[in-house]
XYZ file of C-alpha atoms in Angstrom:
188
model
C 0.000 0.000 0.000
C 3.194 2.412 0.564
C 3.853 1.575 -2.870
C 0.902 2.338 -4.150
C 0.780 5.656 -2.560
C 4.581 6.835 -3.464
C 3.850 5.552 -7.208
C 0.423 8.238 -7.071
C 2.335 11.149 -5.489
C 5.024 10.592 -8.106
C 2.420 10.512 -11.013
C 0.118 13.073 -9.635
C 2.923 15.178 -9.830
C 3.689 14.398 -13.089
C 7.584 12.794 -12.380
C 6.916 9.794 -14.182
C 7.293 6.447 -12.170
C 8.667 5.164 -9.348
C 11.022 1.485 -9.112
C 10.834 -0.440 -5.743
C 14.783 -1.582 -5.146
C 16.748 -3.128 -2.098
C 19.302 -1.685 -0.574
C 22.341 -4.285 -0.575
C 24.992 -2.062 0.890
C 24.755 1.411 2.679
C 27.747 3.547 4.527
C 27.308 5.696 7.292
C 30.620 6.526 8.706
C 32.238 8.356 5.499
C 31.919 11.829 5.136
C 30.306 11.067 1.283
C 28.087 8.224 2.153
C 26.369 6.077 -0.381
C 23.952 3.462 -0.860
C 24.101 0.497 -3.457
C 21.013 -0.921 -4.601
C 20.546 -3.984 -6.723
C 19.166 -2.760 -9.486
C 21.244 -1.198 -12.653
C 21.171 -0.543 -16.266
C 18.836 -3.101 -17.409
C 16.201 -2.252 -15.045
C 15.695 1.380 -16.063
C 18.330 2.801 -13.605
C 20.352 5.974 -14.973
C 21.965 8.194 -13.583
C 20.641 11.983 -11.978
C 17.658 9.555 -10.483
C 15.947 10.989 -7.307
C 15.422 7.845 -4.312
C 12.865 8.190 -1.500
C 11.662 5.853 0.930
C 8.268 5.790 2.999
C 9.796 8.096 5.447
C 11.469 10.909 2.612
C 14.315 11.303 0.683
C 17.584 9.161 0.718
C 19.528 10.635 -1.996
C 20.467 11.013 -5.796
C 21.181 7.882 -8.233
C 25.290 8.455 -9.134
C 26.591 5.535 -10.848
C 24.954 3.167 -12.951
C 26.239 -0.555 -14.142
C 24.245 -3.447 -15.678
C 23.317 -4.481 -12.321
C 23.475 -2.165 -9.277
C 23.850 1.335 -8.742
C 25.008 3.909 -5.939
C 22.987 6.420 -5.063
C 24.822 9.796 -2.855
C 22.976 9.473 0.488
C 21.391 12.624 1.964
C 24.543 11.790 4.450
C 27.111 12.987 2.276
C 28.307 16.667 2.708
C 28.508 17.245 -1.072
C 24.648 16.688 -1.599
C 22.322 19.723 -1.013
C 18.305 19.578 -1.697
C 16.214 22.159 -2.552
C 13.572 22.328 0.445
C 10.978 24.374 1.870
C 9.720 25.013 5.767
C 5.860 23.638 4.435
C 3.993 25.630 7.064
C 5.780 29.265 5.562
C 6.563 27.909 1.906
C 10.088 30.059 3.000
C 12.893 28.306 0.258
C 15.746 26.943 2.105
C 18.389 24.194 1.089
C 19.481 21.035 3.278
C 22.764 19.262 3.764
C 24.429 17.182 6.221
C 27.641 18.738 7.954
C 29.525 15.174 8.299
C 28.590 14.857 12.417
C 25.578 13.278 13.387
C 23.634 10.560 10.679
C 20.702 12.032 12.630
C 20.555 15.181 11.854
C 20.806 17.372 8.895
C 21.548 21.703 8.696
C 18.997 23.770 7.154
C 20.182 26.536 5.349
C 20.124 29.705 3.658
C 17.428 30.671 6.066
C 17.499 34.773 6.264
C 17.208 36.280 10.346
C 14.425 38.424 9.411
C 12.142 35.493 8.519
C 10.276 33.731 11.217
C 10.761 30.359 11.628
C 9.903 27.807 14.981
C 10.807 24.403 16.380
C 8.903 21.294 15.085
C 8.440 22.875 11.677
C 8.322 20.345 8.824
C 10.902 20.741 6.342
C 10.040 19.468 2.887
C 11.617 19.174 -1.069
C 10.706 22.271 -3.019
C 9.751 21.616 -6.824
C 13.234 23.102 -7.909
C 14.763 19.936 -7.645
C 13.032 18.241 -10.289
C 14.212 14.981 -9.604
C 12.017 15.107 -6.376
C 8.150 15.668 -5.951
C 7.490 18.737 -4.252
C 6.304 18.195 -0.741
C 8.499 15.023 0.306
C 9.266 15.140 4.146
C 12.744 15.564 4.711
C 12.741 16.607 8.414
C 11.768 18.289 10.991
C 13.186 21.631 12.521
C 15.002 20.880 16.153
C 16.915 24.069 16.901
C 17.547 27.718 15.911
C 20.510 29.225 16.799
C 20.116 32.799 16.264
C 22.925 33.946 17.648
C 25.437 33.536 14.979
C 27.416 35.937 13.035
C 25.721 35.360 9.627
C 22.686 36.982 8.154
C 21.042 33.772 8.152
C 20.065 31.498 10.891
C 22.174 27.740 11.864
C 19.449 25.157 12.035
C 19.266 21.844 13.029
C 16.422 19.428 11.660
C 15.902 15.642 12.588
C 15.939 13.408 9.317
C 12.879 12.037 8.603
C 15.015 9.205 7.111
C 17.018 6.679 9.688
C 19.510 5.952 7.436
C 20.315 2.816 10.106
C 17.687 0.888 9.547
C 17.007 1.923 5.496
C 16.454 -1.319 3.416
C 14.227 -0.506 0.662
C 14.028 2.921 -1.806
C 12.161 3.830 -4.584
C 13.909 5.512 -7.514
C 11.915 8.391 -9.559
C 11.770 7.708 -13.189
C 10.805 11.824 -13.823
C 10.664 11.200 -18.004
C 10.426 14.935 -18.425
C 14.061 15.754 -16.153
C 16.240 15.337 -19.469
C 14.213 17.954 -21.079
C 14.021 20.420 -18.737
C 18.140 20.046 -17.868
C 18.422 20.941 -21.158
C 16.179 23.903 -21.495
C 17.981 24.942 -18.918
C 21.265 24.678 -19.928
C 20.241 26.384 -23.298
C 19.023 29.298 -20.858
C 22.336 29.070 -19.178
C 23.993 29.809 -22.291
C 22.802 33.023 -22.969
């Protein structure tokens, strides 16, 4: 029934479809964690991919062979997503600092904007690769005393990336053709 209800978010958002896949291997200790799957190639894997689970987004499909594939975790300190605090729609970005598997920094969150603890954190559209709306955590502290003009935030991962054993990977069939209208744009 989880399926069933990740494959009509996906869909209703127009993104495609979604593959169920195990995870066969997933680090947590690295500072660029990964996850392998065992799916590849000849399954409809490629590369760019978005994965989410029942409880929000894992990561980013990376590299690709006939059989498995690696996907960047949300616990690597290279990977940012485009997210939004739901209850204020305020645009934000996550990443993990390389400390704690369970918890992730919100940022890019200006001082002059309100924000509380326990607010839900979510993907924005911008991402593409992701439906809008996804959980990715929840906020756990504000420190507002920082020498910044943004705030340092702290949000629990929706994911426990401990205990993570199946994903689903996003086939969005209209990604390729917006990376390219975009890169056109780019051009200019």
């Amino acid at each position: 029934q989880a399926e069933d209800g990740i494959r009509d978010l996906v869909r209703s958002r127009g993104l495609g479809d979604v593959y169920k896949r195990q995870v066969i291997n997933n680090s947590l200790r690295k500072t660029k964690n990964y996850i392998t799957i065992n799916k590849g190639s000849k399954d409809g894997i490629k590369e760019g991919m978005g994965v989410i689970s029942n409880s929000g987004i894992v990561g980013k499909v990376k590299y690709v062979s006939d059989n498995f594939s690696t996907i960047i975790s949300l616990l690597n300190t290279s990977f940012f997503v485009s997210s939004l605090i739901q209850e204020s729609g305020i645009l934000s970005s996550v990443n993990w600092d390389g400390s704690d598997p369970t918890k992730l920094k919100l940022l890019y969150v200006p001082k002059h904007l309100d924000i509380v603890e326990g607010s839900d954190i979510v993907s924005s559209s911008f991402n593409s690769i992701y439906p809008k709306g996804i959980l990715i955590g929840k906020v756990i502290s504000i420190n507002r005393d920082v020498n910044s003009n943004f705030y340092d935030i702290d949000i629990s991962s929706s994911q426990n990336f401990y205990s993570i054993s199946k994903v689903y990977v996003i086939n969005n069939s209209m990604y390729e053709e917006k990376k390219k209208l975009e890169k056109i744009s780019d051009e200019e």
